Coordinates of C-alpha atoms (C1' of nucleotides) in Angstrom, one line a residue:
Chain A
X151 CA 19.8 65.7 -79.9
X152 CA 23.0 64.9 -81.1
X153 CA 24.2 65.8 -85.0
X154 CA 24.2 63.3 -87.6
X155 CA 24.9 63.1 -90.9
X156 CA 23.0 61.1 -93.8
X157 CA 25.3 58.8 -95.2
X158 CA 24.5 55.7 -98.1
X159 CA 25.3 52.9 -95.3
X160 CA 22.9 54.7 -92.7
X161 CA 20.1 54.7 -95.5
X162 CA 20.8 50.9 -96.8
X163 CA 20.8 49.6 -93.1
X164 CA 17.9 51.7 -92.4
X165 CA 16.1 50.2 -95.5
X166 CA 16.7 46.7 -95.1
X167 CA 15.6 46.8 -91.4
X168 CA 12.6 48.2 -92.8
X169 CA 12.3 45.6 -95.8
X170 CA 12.5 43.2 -93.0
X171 CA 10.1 44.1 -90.2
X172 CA 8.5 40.9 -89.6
X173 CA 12.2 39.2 -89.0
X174 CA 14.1 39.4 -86.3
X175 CA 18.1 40.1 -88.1
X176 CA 21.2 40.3 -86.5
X177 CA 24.2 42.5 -87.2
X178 CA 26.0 39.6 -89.3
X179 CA 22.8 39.3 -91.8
X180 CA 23.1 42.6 -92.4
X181 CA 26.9 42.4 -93.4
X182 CA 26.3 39.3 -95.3
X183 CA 23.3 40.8 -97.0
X184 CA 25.6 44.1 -98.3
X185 CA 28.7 41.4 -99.3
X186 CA 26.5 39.5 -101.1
X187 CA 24.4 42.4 -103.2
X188 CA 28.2 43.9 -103.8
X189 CA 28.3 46.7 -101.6
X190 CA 29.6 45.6 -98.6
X191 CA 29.8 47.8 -95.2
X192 CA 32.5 47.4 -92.4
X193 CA 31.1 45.7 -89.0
X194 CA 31.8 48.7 -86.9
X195 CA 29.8 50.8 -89.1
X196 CA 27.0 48.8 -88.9
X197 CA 27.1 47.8 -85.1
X198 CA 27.8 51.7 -84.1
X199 CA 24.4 52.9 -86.3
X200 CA 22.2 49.9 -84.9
X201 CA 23.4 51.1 -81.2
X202 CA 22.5 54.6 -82.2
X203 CA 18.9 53.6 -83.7
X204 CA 18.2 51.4 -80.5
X205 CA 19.0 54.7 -78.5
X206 CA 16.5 56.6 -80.5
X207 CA 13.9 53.6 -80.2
X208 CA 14.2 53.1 -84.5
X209 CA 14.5 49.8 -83.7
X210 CA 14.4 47.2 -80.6
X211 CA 17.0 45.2 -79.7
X212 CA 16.6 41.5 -78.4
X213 CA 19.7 40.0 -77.2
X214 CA 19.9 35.5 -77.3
X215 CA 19.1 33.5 -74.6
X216 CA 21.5 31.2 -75.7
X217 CA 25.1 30.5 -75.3
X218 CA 26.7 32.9 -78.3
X219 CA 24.0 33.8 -79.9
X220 CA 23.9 36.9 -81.8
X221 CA 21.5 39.8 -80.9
X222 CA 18.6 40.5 -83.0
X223 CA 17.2 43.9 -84.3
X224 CA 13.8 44.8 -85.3
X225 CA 12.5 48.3 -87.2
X226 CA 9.4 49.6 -84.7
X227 CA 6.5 50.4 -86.5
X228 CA 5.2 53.6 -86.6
X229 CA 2.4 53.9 -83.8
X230 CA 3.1 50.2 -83.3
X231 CA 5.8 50.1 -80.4
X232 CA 5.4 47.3 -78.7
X233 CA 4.5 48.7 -75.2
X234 CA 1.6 46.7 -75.1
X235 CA 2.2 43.1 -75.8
X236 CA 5.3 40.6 -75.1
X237 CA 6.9 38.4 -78.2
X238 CA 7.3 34.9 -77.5
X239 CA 10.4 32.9 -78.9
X240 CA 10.7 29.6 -80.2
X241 CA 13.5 27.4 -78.8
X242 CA 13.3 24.9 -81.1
X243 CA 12.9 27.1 -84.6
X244 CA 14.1 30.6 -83.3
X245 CA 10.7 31.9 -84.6
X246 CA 9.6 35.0 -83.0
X247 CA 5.6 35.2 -82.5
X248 CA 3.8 38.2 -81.5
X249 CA 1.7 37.9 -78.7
X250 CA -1.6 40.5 -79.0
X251 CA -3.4 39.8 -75.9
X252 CA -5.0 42.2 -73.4
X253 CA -4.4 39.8 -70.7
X254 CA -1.0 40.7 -71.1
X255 CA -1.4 44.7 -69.9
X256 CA -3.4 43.0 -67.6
X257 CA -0.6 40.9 -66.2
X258 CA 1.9 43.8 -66.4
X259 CA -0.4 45.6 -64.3
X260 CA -0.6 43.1 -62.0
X261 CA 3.0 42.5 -61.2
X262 CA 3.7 46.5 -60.8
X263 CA 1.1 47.0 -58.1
X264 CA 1.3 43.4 -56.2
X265 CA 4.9 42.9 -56.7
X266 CA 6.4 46.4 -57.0
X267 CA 7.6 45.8 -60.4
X268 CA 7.5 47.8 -63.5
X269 CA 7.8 45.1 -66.6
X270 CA 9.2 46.2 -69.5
X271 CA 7.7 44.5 -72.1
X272 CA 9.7 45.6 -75.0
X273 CA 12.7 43.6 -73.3
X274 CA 11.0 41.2 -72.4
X275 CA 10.7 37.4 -74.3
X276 CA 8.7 34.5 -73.3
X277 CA 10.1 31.2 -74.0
X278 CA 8.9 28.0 -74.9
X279 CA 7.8 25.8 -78.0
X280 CA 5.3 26.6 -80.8
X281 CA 2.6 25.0 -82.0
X282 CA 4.6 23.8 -85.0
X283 CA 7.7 22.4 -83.5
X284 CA 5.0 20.5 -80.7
X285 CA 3.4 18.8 -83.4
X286 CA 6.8 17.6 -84.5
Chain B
X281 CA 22.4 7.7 -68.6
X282 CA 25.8 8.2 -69.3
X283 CA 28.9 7.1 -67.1
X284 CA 30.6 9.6 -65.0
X285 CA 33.2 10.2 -62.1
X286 CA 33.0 11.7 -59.2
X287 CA 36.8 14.1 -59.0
X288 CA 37.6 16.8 -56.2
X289 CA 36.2 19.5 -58.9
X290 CA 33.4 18.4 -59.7
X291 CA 32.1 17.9 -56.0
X292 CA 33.8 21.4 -54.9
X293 CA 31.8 23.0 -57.6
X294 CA 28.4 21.3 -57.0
X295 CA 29.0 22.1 -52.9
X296 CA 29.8 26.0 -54.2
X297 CA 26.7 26.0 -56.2
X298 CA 24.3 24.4 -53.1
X299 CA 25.9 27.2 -50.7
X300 CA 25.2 29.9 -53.4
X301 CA 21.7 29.0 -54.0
X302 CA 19.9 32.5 -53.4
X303 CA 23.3 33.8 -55.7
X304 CA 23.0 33.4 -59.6
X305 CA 26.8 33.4 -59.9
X306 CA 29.0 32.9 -63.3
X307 CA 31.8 30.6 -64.2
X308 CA 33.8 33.2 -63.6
X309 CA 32.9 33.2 -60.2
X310 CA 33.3 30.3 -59.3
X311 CA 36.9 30.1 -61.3
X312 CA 37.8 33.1 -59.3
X313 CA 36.7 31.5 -56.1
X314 CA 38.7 28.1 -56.4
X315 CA 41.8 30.0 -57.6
X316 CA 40.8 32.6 -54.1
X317 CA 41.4 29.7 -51.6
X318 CA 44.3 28.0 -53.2
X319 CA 43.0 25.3 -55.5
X320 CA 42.2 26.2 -59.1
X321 CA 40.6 24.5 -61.4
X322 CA 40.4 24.8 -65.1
X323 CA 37.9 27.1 -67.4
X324 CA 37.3 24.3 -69.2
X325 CA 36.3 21.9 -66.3
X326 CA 34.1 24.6 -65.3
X327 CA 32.4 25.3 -68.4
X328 CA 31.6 21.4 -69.3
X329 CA 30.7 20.4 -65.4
X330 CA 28.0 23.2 -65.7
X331 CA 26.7 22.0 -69.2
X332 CA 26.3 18.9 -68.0
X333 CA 24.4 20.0 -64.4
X334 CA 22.5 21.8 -66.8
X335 CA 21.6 19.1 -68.9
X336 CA 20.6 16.6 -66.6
X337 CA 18.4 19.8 -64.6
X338 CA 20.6 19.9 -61.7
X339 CA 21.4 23.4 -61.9
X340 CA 19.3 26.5 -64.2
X341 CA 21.0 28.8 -66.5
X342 CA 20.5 32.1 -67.2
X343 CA 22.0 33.7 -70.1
X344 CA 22.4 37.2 -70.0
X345 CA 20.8 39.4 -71.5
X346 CA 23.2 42.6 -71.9
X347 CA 26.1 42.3 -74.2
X348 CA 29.1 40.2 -73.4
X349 CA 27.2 39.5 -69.7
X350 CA 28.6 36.2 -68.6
X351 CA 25.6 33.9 -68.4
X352 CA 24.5 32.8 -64.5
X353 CA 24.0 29.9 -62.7
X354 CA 21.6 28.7 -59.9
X355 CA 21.7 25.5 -58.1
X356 CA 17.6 23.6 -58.3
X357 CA 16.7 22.8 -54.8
X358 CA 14.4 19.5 -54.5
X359 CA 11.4 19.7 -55.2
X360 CA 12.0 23.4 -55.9
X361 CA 12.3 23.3 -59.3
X362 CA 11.0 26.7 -60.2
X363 CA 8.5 25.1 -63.1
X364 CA 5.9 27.0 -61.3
X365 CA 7.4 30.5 -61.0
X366 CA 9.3 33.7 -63.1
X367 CA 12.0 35.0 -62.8
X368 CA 12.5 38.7 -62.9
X369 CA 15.0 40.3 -63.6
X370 CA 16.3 44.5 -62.9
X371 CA 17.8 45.8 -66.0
X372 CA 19.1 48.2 -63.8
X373 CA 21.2 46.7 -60.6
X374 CA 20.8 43.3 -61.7
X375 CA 18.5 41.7 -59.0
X376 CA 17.3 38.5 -59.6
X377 CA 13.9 38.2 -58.3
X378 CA 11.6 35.2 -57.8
X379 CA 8.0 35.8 -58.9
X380 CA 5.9 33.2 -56.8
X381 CA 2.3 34.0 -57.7
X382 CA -0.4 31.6 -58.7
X383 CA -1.9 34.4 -61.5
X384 CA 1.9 33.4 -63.4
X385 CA 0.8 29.6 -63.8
X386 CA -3.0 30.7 -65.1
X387 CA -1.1 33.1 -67.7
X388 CA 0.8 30.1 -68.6
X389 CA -1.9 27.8 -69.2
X390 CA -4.0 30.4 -71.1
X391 CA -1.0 31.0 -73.3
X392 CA -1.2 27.5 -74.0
X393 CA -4.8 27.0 -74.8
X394 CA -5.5 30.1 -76.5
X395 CA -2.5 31.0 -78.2
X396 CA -1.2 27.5 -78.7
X397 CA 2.2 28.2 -76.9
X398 CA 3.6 26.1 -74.5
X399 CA 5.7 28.7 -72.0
X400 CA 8.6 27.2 -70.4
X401 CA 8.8 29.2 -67.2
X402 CA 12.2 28.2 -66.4
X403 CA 14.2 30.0 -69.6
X404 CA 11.8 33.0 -69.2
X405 CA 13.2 36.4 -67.6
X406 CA 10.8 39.4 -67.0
X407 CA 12.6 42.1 -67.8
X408 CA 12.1 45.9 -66.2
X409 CA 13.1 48.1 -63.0
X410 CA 12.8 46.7 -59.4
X411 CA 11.2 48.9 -57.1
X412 CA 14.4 49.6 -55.1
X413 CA 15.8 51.1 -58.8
X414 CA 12.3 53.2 -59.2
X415 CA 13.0 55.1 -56.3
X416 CA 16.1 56.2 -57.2
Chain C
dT6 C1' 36.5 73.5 -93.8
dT7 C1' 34.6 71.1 -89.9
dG8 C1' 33.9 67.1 -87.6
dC9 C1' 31.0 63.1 -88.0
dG10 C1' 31.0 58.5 -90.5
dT11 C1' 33.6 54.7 -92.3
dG12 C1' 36.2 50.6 -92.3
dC13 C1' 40.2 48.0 -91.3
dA14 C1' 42.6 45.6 -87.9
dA15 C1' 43.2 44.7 -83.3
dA16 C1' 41.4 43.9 -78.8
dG17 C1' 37.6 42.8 -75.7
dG18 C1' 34.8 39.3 -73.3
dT19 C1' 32.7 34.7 -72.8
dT20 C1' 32.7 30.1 -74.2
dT21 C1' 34.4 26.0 -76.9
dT22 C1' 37.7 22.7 -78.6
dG23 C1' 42.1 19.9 -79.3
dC24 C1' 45.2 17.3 -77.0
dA25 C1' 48.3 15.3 -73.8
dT26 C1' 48.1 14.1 -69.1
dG27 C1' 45.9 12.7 -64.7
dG28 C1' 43.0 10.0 -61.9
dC29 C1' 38.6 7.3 -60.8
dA30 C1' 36.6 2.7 -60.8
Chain D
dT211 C1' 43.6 -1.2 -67.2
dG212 C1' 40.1 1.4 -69.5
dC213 C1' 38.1 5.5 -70.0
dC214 C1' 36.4 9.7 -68.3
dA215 C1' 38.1 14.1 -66.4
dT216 C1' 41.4 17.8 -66.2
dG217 C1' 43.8 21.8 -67.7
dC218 C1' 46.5 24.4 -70.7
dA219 C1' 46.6 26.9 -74.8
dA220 C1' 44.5 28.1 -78.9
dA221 C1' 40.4 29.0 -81.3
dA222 C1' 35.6 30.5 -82.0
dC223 C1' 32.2 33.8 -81.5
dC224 C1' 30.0 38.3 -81.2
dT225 C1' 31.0 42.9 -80.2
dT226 C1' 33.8 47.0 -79.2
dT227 C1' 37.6 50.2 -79.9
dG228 C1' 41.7 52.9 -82.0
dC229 C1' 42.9 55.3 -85.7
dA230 C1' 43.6 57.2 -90.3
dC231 C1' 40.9 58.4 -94.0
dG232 C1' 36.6 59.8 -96.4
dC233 C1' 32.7 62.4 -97.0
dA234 C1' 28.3 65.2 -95.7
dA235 C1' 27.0 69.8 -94.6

DNA sequence: TTGCGTGCAAAGGTTTTGCATGGCA
DNA sequence: TGCCATGCAAAACCTTTGCACGCAA
């Protein structure tokens, strides 16, 4: 383990990621978020502590699927990390759904024993259209 | 349909991309590759030969999913059009794998019925460690 | 006091865009 | 000839890095 101090940033990035668990935020909402409340916080400060809390697993890190899009983070839950179920994106309204489903460890097991390949499901997002945007 | 000519570039590209079929290669490659043998062509005729490939489903796109990884291209053969099969990808060396099981299309359609999400296979990526990487 | 954290500016990489020129039909 | 395609340079975009200064312990 590596030393490291408590600073104001660390705990007002640390809190908003928390505020915002169900959302999926990138490293500029977070900048604009601190501009805008009047306490703003340089880029590199921000991107260097959201690599550091992705290495500790604090939070998970989905990078876009599409052409300069910016990464997103997410706080991990206590005792809720994700191992066991996929999250499926939106490519029409960027929403990110949870996908609870046994099935899914079902399929993960699957693919490692018939196809020698060990999913990792935290990475991993399934694409497609929601139900609201298919209605539309 | 909209009008478009047929140049040198454009057909030296598309025959790169057909000979480079089991290869997901970037524009980059294939920039370096004309400029290699003695007739370079343009970042920007690249980039807006492949957006359109892409957009009429000639060729499939994958953008990356590390940071600053250049996104990869892959020529569709006929009637191979990969709606009915993952992809799979090794977050450690990279491998691009093809994930041709029948369970894959059953998961899709169960998504879709019970979860009221309509997959598309294509801009999926299963993410983990190929078995090559787990034995190292 | 030690040395990690901060923040600015600059640089990194990929991709896009503006614009004058080139070439297909 | 009309219009799309090309290619250069510059810009946009997200992210990383260098470095001097600030601040936690």
């Amino acid at each position: 383990m590596e030393k490291s101090y408590k600073t104001k940033q660390r705990a007002a990035i640390l809190e908003y990621l928390k505020q915002n668990i169900d959302n999926h935020i990138t490293a500029d909402n977070i900048i604009e978020y601190f501009k805008k409340i009047g306490s703003p916080i340089g880029k590199s400060t921000v991107y260097r502590f959201l690599d550091s809390l992705v290495e500790e697993n604090t939070i998970r890190k989905y990078s876009g699927s599409e052409r300069g899009e910016a990464a997103c983070f997410q706080y991990i839950e206590d005792g809720h990390e994700c191992h066991t179920h996929f999250h499926m994106k939106c490519s029409k309204c960027g929403d990110l759904i949870h996908l609870d489903c046994h099935d899914m460890e079902e399929l993960a097991e699957h693919i490692f024993k018939e196809h020698k390949f060990k999913l990792d499901i935290c990475k991993t997002i399934l694409y497609g259209t929601c139900e609201k945007c298919m209605n539309n």
